[in-house]
PDB file of C-alpha atoms in Angstrom:
ATOM      1  CA  UNK A   1       0.000   0.000   0.000  1.00  0.00           C
ATOM      2  CA  UNK A   2       1.429   3.371  -0.985  1.00  0.00           C
ATOM      3  CA  UNK A   3       2.574   5.644   1.804  1.00  0.00           C
ATOM      4  CA  UNK A   4       2.038   9.339   2.362  1.00  0.00           C
ATOM      5  CA  UNK A   5       3.249  11.419  -0.561  1.00  0.00           C
ATOM      6  CA  UNK A   6       4.319  15.010  -0.161  1.00  0.00           C
ATOM      7  CA  UNK A   7       5.223  17.289  -3.022  1.00  0.00           C
ATOM      8  CA  UNK A   8       7.447  18.988  -3.731  1.00  0.00           C
ATOM      9  CA  UNK A   9      10.320  17.620  -1.642  1.00  0.00           C
ATOM     10  CA  UNK A  10      12.297  20.854  -1.743  1.00  0.00           C
ATOM     11  CA  UNK A  11      11.347  24.479  -2.280  1.00  0.00           C
ATOM     12  CA  UNK A  12      13.252  27.736  -2.242  1.00  0.00           C
ATOM     13  CA  UNK A  13      11.168  30.888  -2.010  1.00  0.00           C
ATOM     14  CA  UNK A  14      11.814  34.569  -1.473  1.00  0.00           C
ATOM     15  CA  UNK A  15      10.485  36.573   1.453  1.00  0.00           C
ATOM     16  CA  UNK A  16       7.043  37.921   0.727  1.00  0.00           C
ATOM     17  CA  UNK A  17       6.109  35.181  -1.708  1.00  0.00           C
ATOM     18  CA  UNK A  18       3.502  32.528  -1.060  1.00  0.00           C
ATOM     19  CA  UNK A  19       3.822  28.769  -1.294  1.00  0.00           C
ATOM     20  CA  UNK A  20       1.503  25.775  -1.589  1.00  0.00           C
ATOM     21  CA  UNK A  21       2.479  22.324  -0.382  1.00  0.00           C
ATOM     22  CA  UNK A  22       0.623  19.149  -1.228  1.00  0.00           C
ATOM     23  CA  UNK A  23      -0.034  15.912   0.650  1.00  0.00           C
ATOM     24  CA  UNK A  24      -1.658  12.719  -0.586  1.00  0.00           C
ATOM     25  CA  UNK A  25      -2.595  10.478   2.347  1.00  0.00           C
ATOM     26  CA  UNK A  26      -2.640   6.706   2.462  1.00  0.00           C
ATOM     27  CA  UNK A  27      -5.553   5.303   0.502  1.00  0.00           C
ATOM     28  CA  UNK A  28      -8.611   5.075   2.730  1.00  0.00           C
ATOM     29  CA  UNK A  29      -7.321   7.522   5.319  1.00  0.00           C
ATOM     30  CA  UNK A  30      -9.647  10.446   5.862  1.00  0.00           C
ATOM     31  CA  UNK A  31      -7.514  12.634   8.095  1.00  0.00           C
ATOM     32  CA  UNK A  32      -4.477  14.727   7.298  1.00  0.00           C
ATOM     33  CA  UNK A  33      -2.450  16.678   9.839  1.00  0.00           C
ATOM     34  CA  UNK A  34       0.304  19.153   9.131  1.00  0.00           C
ATOM     35  CA  UNK A  35       3.367  19.822  11.281  1.00  0.00           C
ATOM     36  CA  UNK A  36       6.233  22.271  11.087  1.00  0.00           C
ATOM     37  CA  UNK A  37       9.579  20.837  12.144  1.00  0.00           C
ATOM     38  CA  UNK A  38      12.497  23.063  13.072  1.00  0.00           C
ATOM     39  CA  UNK A  39      15.689  22.203  14.976  1.00  0.00           C
ATOM     40  CA  UNK A  40      14.796  24.395  17.919  1.00  0.00           C
ATOM     41  CA  UNK A  41      11.071  23.728  18.268  1.00  0.00           C
ATOM     42  CA  UNK A  42      10.670  20.126  17.188  1.00  0.00           C
ATOM     43  CA  UNK A  43       7.332  19.111  15.684  1.00  0.00           C
ATOM     44  CA  UNK A  44       4.746  21.844  15.977  1.00  0.00           C
ATOM     45  CA  UNK A  45       1.150  21.146  15.048  1.00  0.00           C
ATOM     46  CA  UNK A  46      -0.342  23.341  12.348  1.00  0.00           C
ATOM     47  CA  UNK A  47      -3.791  21.911  11.656  1.00  0.00           C
ATOM     48  CA  UNK A  48      -5.753  18.744  11.131  1.00  0.00           C
ATOM     49  CA  UNK A  49      -8.396  18.023   8.522  1.00  0.00           C
ATOM     50  CA  UNK A  50     -10.969  15.283   8.523  1.00  0.00           C
ATOM     51  CA  UNK A  51     -13.426  14.759   5.678  1.00  0.00           C
ATOM     52  CA  UNK A  52     -12.696  18.226   4.251  1.00  0.00           C
ATOM     53  CA  UNK A  53     -13.275  19.999   7.580  1.00  0.00           C
ATOM     54  CA  UNK A  54     -10.611  21.581   9.738  1.00  0.00           C
ATOM     55  CA  UNK A  55     -10.887  19.848  13.092  1.00  0.00           C
ATOM     56  CA  UNK A  56      -7.972  21.309  14.995  1.00  0.00           C
ATOM     57  CA  UNK A  57      -5.682  24.271  14.589  1.00  0.00           C
ATOM     58  CA  UNK A  58      -2.356  25.057  16.201  1.00  0.00           C
ATOM     59  CA  UNK A  59      -0.954  28.393  17.291  1.00  0.00           C
ATOM     60  CA  UNK A  60       0.255  29.697  13.973  1.00  0.00           C
ATOM     61  CA  UNK A  61      -0.593  33.037  12.349  1.00  0.00           C
ATOM     62  CA  UNK A  62      -3.320  33.318   9.763  1.00  0.00           C
ATOM     63  CA  UNK A  63      -0.675  33.302   7.008  1.00  0.00           C
ATOM     64  CA  UNK A  64      -0.766  29.536   7.384  1.00  0.00           C
ATOM     65  CA  UNK A  65      -3.859  27.948   5.927  1.00  0.00           C
ATOM     66  CA  UNK A  66      -4.920  24.623   4.576  1.00  0.00           C
ATOM     67  CA  UNK A  67      -7.677  22.683   2.950  1.00  0.00           C
ATOM     68  CA  UNK A  68      -8.667  19.146   2.212  1.00  0.00           C
ATOM     69  CA  UNK A  69     -10.325  17.878  -0.906  1.00  0.00           C
ATOM     70  CA  UNK A  70     -13.014  15.238  -1.307  1.00  0.00           C
ATOM     71  CA  UNK A  71     -10.367  12.628  -2.200  1.00  0.00           C
ATOM     72  CA  UNK A  72      -8.640  13.401   1.159  1.00  0.00           C
ATOM     73  CA  UNK A  73      -5.660  15.057  -0.492  1.00  0.00           C
ATOM     74  CA  UNK A  74      -4.625  18.166   1.373  1.00  0.00           C
ATOM     75  CA  UNK A  75      -2.795  21.356   0.639  1.00  0.00           C
ATOM     76  CA  UNK A  76      -1.303  23.919   2.936  1.00  0.00           C
ATOM     77  CA  UNK A  77      -0.556  27.467   1.947  1.00  0.00           C
ATOM     78  CA  UNK A  78       1.770  29.969   3.501  1.00  0.00           C
ATOM     79  CA  UNK A  79       1.395  33.554   2.368  1.00  0.00           C
ATOM     80  CA  UNK A  80       3.796  36.477   2.788  1.00  0.00           C
ATOM     81  CA  UNK A  81       6.709  34.197   3.585  1.00  0.00           C
ATOM     82  CA  UNK A  82       9.147  35.148   6.317  1.00  0.00           C
ATOM     83  CA  UNK A  83      12.677  33.881   6.899  1.00  0.00           C
ATOM     84  CA  UNK A  84      11.442  32.114  10.023  1.00  0.00           C
ATOM     85  CA  UNK A  85       9.109  29.984   7.947  1.00  0.00           C
ATOM     86  CA  UNK A  86      12.091  27.965   6.736  1.00  0.00           C
ATOM     87  CA  UNK A  87      11.415  24.472   8.016  1.00  0.00           C
ATOM     88  CA  UNK A  88      10.536  20.909   7.165  1.00  0.00           C
ATOM     89  CA  UNK A  89       6.782  20.654   6.714  1.00  0.00           C
ATOM     90  CA  UNK A  90       5.424  17.216   7.495  1.00  0.00           C
ATOM     91  CA  UNK A  91       2.091  15.747   6.646  1.00  0.00           C
ATOM     92  CA  UNK A  92       0.631  12.893   8.671  1.00  0.00           C
ATOM     93  CA  UNK A  93      -2.112  10.632   7.408  1.00  0.00           C
ATOM     94  CA  UNK A  94      -4.441   8.768   9.729  1.00  0.00           C
ATOM     95  CA  UNK A  95      -7.591   6.750   9.310  1.00  0.00           C
ATOM     96  CA  UNK A  96      -9.842   8.815  11.553  1.00  0.00           C
ATOM     97  CA  UNK A  97      -7.600  11.480  13.051  1.00  0.00           C
ATOM     98  CA  UNK A  98      -4.608  11.472  15.378  1.00  0.00           C
ATOM     99  CA  UNK A  99      -6.826  11.631  18.468  1.00  0.00           C
ATOM    100  CA  UNK A 100      -7.607   7.956  18.144  1.00  0.00           C
ATOM    101  CA  UNK A 101      -5.800   6.345  15.205  1.00  0.00           C
ATOM    102  CA  UNK A 102      -2.183   5.952  14.168  1.00  0.00           C
ATOM    103  CA  UNK A 103      -0.355   8.718  12.329  1.00  0.00           C
ATOM    104  CA  UNK A 104       1.842   7.909   9.334  1.00  0.00           C
ATOM    105  CA  UNK A 105       4.183  10.608   8.132  1.00  0.00           C
ATOM    106  CA  UNK A 106       5.365  11.587   4.695  1.00  0.00           C
ATOM    107  CA  UNK A 107       8.981  12.515   3.996  1.00  0.00           C
ATOM    108  CA  UNK A 108       8.202  16.182   4.225  1.00  0.00           C
ATOM    109  CA  UNK A 109       8.738  19.281   2.141  1.00  0.00           C
ATOM    110  CA  UNK A 110      11.886  21.234   2.950  1.00  0.00           C
ATOM    111  CA  UNK A 111      11.050  24.934   2.541  1.00  0.00           C
ATOM    112  CA  UNK A 112      13.842  27.469   2.479  1.00  0.00           C
ATOM    113  CA  UNK A 113      12.940  31.159   2.518  1.00  0.00           C
ATOM    114  CA  UNK A 114      15.683  33.512   1.364  1.00  0.00           C
TER     115      UNK A 114
ATOM    116  CA  UNK B   1       3.032  25.430  27.136  1.00  0.00           C
ATOM    117  CA  UNK B   2       4.853  22.274  26.176  1.00  0.00           C
ATOM    118  CA  UNK B   3       2.643  19.292  26.962  1.00  0.00           C
ATOM    119  CA  UNK B   4       5.343  16.656  26.635  1.00  0.00           C
ATOM    120  CA  UNK B   5       8.861  17.372  27.893  1.00  0.00           C
ATOM    121  CA  UNK B   6      11.652  15.226  26.491  1.00  0.00           C
ATOM    122  CA  UNK B   7      15.252  14.816  27.611  1.00  0.00           C
ATOM    123  CA  UNK B   8      18.066  14.749  26.824  1.00  0.00           C
ATOM    124  CA  UNK B   9      18.238  16.887  23.711  1.00  0.00           C
ATOM    125  CA  UNK B  10      21.159  14.820  22.428  1.00  0.00           C
ATOM    126  CA  UNK B  11      22.746  11.558  23.447  1.00  0.00           C
ATOM    127  CA  UNK B  12      25.972   9.815  22.468  1.00  0.00           C
ATOM    128  CA  UNK B  13      26.297   6.119  23.222  1.00  0.00           C
ATOM    129  CA  UNK B  14      28.899   3.513  22.366  1.00  0.00           C
ATOM    130  CA  UNK B  15      27.928   0.521  20.268  1.00  0.00           C
ATOM    131  CA  UNK B  16      26.467  -2.149  22.501  1.00  0.00           C
ATOM    132  CA  UNK B  17      25.465   0.314  25.188  1.00  0.00           C
ATOM    133  CA  UNK B  18      22.011   1.239  26.476  1.00  0.00           C
ATOM    134  CA  UNK B  19      20.339   4.412  25.249  1.00  0.00           C
ATOM    135  CA  UNK B  20      17.726   5.950  27.538  1.00  0.00           C
ATOM    136  CA  UNK B  21      15.410   8.799  26.585  1.00  0.00           C
ATOM    137  CA  UNK B  22      12.912  10.246  29.030  1.00  0.00           C
ATOM    138  CA  UNK B  23       9.609  12.044  28.652  1.00  0.00           C
ATOM    139  CA  UNK B  24       7.211  13.643  31.114  1.00  0.00           C
ATOM    140  CA  UNK B  25       3.657  14.857  30.665  1.00  0.00           C
ATOM    141  CA  UNK B  26       1.067  16.809  32.633  1.00  0.00           C
ATOM    142  CA  UNK B  27      -2.274  16.005  31.023  1.00  0.00           C
ATOM    143  CA  UNK B  28      -3.795  13.038  32.867  1.00  0.00           C
ATOM    144  CA  UNK B  29      -6.219  12.537  29.979  1.00  0.00           C
ATOM    145  CA  UNK B  30      -3.378  11.210  27.825  1.00  0.00           C
ATOM    146  CA  UNK B  31      -3.862   7.482  27.296  1.00  0.00           C
ATOM    147  CA  UNK B  32      -1.560   6.580  24.435  1.00  0.00           C
ATOM    148  CA  UNK B  33       2.177   7.158  24.285  1.00  0.00           C
ATOM    149  CA  UNK B  34       4.026   6.408  21.045  1.00  0.00           C
ATOM    150  CA  UNK B  35       7.666   6.836  20.175  1.00  0.00           C
ATOM    151  CA  UNK B  36       8.745   7.871  16.692  1.00  0.00           C
ATOM    152  CA  UNK B  37      12.112   7.401  15.019  1.00  0.00           C
ATOM    153  CA  UNK B  38      13.290   9.812  12.350  1.00  0.00           C
ATOM    154  CA  UNK B  39      16.282   9.381  10.075  1.00  0.00           C
ATOM    155  CA  UNK B  40      17.742  12.369   8.201  1.00  0.00           C
ATOM    156  CA  UNK B  41      15.688  13.218   5.140  1.00  0.00           C
ATOM    157  CA  UNK B  42      12.787  11.047   6.242  1.00  0.00           C
ATOM    158  CA  UNK B  43       9.552  11.612   8.087  1.00  0.00           C
ATOM    159  CA  UNK B  44       9.058  10.216  11.598  1.00  0.00           C
ATOM    160  CA  UNK B  45       8.041   6.558  11.732  1.00  0.00           C
ATOM    161  CA  UNK B  46       6.214   4.842  14.577  1.00  0.00           C
ATOM    162  CA  UNK B  47       8.656   2.725  16.574  1.00  0.00           C
ATOM    163  CA  UNK B  48       6.737   1.454  19.584  1.00  0.00           C
ATOM    164  CA  UNK B  49       3.784   2.589  21.674  1.00  0.00           C
ATOM    165  CA  UNK B  50       2.283   1.946  25.105  1.00  0.00           C
ATOM    166  CA  UNK B  51      -0.983   2.495  26.935  1.00  0.00           C
ATOM    167  CA  UNK B  52      -1.040   3.309  30.666  1.00  0.00           C
ATOM    168  CA  UNK B  53      -2.582  -0.003  31.691  1.00  0.00           C
ATOM    169  CA  UNK B  54       0.859  -1.630  31.407  1.00  0.00           C
ATOM    170  CA  UNK B  55       4.155  -0.544  32.951  1.00  0.00           C
ATOM    171  CA  UNK B  56       6.437  -1.896  30.266  1.00  0.00           C
ATOM    172  CA  UNK B  57       6.356  -2.937  26.633  1.00  0.00           C
ATOM    173  CA  UNK B  58       9.201  -4.590  24.794  1.00  0.00           C
ATOM    174  CA  UNK B  59       9.729  -5.041  21.073  1.00  0.00           C
ATOM    175  CA  UNK B  60      13.094  -6.482  20.200  1.00  0.00           C
ATOM    176  CA  UNK B  61      15.802  -4.195  21.543  1.00  0.00           C
ATOM    177  CA  UNK B  62      13.322  -1.376  22.232  1.00  0.00           C
ATOM    178  CA  UNK B  63      11.475  -1.098  25.537  1.00  0.00           C
ATOM    179  CA  UNK B  64       9.071   1.528  26.836  1.00  0.00           C
ATOM    180  CA  UNK B  65       8.821   1.924  30.588  1.00  0.00           C
ATOM    181  CA  UNK B  66       5.777   3.766  31.892  1.00  0.00           C
ATOM    182  CA  UNK B  67       5.227   5.289  35.330  1.00  0.00           C
ATOM    183  CA  UNK B  68       1.657   6.506  35.586  1.00  0.00           C
ATOM    184  CA  UNK B  69       1.942   8.032  39.059  1.00  0.00           C
ATOM    185  CA  UNK B  70       4.996  10.064  38.071  1.00  0.00           C
ATOM    186  CA  UNK B  71       3.539  10.858  34.643  1.00  0.00           C
ATOM    187  CA  UNK B  72       6.741   9.771  32.996  1.00  0.00           C
ATOM    188  CA  UNK B  73       7.707   7.314  30.308  1.00  0.00           C
ATOM    189  CA  UNK B  74      11.003   6.370  28.773  1.00  0.00           C
ATOM    190  CA  UNK B  75      12.503   4.560  25.817  1.00  0.00           C
ATOM    191  CA  UNK B  76      15.340   2.133  26.367  1.00  0.00           C
ATOM    192  CA  UNK B  77      17.389   0.877  23.435  1.00  0.00           C
ATOM    193  CA  UNK B  78      19.414  -2.146  24.432  1.00  0.00           C
ATOM    194  CA  UNK B  79      22.601  -3.154  22.614  1.00  0.00           C
ATOM    195  CA  UNK B  80      22.537   0.142  20.702  1.00  0.00           C
ATOM    196  CA  UNK B  81      23.827  -0.041  17.128  1.00  0.00           C
ATOM    197  CA  UNK B  82      25.157   2.636  14.758  1.00  0.00           C
ATOM    198  CA  UNK B  83      22.040   2.056  12.649  1.00  0.00           C
ATOM    199  CA  UNK B  84      19.957   3.302  15.593  1.00  0.00           C
ATOM    200  CA  UNK B  85      21.476   6.758  15.146  1.00  0.00           C
ATOM    201  CA  UNK B  86      18.445   8.950  14.528  1.00  0.00           C
ATOM    202  CA  UNK B  87      16.206  11.488  16.208  1.00  0.00           C
ATOM    203  CA  UNK B  88      13.627  10.037  18.565  1.00  0.00           C
ATOM    204  CA  UNK B  89      10.373  11.757  19.478  1.00  0.00           C
ATOM    205  CA  UNK B  90       8.036  10.811  22.276  1.00  0.00           C
ATOM    206  CA  UNK B  91       4.390  11.748  21.860  1.00  0.00           C
ATOM    207  CA  UNK B  92       1.078  11.526  23.668  1.00  0.00           C
ATOM    208  CA  UNK B  93      -2.604  11.773  22.962  1.00  0.00           C
ATOM    209  CA  UNK B  94      -5.874  11.233  24.807  1.00  0.00           C
ATOM    210  CA  UNK B  95      -9.166  12.789  25.764  1.00  0.00           C
ATOM    211  CA  UNK B  96      -9.860  15.520  23.278  1.00  0.00           C
ATOM    212  CA  UNK B  97      -6.173  16.142  22.659  1.00  0.00           C
ATOM    213  CA  UNK B  98      -4.568  15.568  19.326  1.00  0.00           C
ATOM    214  CA  UNK B  99      -1.161  13.897  19.127  1.00  0.00           C
ATOM    215  CA  UNK B 100       1.492  16.118  20.749  1.00  0.00           C
ATOM    216  CA  UNK B 101       5.232  15.627  20.503  1.00  0.00           C
ATOM    217  CA  UNK B 102       8.304  16.150  22.608  1.00  0.00           C
ATOM    218  CA  UNK B 103      11.102  18.213  21.078  1.00  0.00           C
ATOM    219  CA  UNK B 104      13.170  15.203  20.122  1.00  0.00           C
ATOM    220  CA  UNK B 105      16.446  13.543  21.100  1.00  0.00           C
ATOM    221  CA  UNK B 106      19.265  13.165  18.628  1.00  0.00           C
ATOM    222  CA  UNK B 107      20.918   9.816  19.293  1.00  0.00           C
ATOM    223  CA  UNK B 108      24.394   9.060  18.001  1.00  0.00           C
ATOM    224  CA  UNK B 109      25.743   5.552  18.444  1.00  0.00           C
ATOM    225  CA  UNK B 110      29.499   5.396  17.927  1.00  0.00           C
ATOM    226  CA  UNK B 111      30.979   2.223  16.408  1.00  0.00           C
TER     227      UNK B 111
END
């Protein structure tokens, strides 16, 4: 069974630009969660989607947004990029949500803001 | 406020030694405690997990010890190997809480 697919793997953007990252969950999984990973802060929760609805949101500014499509694929968008947004963005797929089912991670998208 | 506190931040162990990583939590609603292993360039992968109704769970060289009264749990890697060199994250979930992670421990096992 195919794993979690995140695209692109690497991105370089300029301050002020916006970026869209994509995540395709494991087939049959209805929940997608997004995390930001940085060396100093570890894995920080961004948001979780279940059946196209945002179910949880972390403490990130409104520049970070996401959505989930009817096929469970998810995208996250970061607008007006800042240098501090440079990080590994991880997507986790789970059957019903990380509150009660296992989370499987993709390899991440490495975003560098210059 | 960090819900799961992990220590140490980094750990260097000789091949064959025991690696021990500790985590502590505050939320008594947590009822599931997984550990994830992450290699460079990869996403975290579930390694082993425990529920609070048992005090220990062993899978091969990896053991989780759980102390409910102290609200602490730890990962022990016996006979550590260079291939175990990775970053390890403890996590917790329960009640209405989503999965939350510790900040990670970078383990280096020297040959």
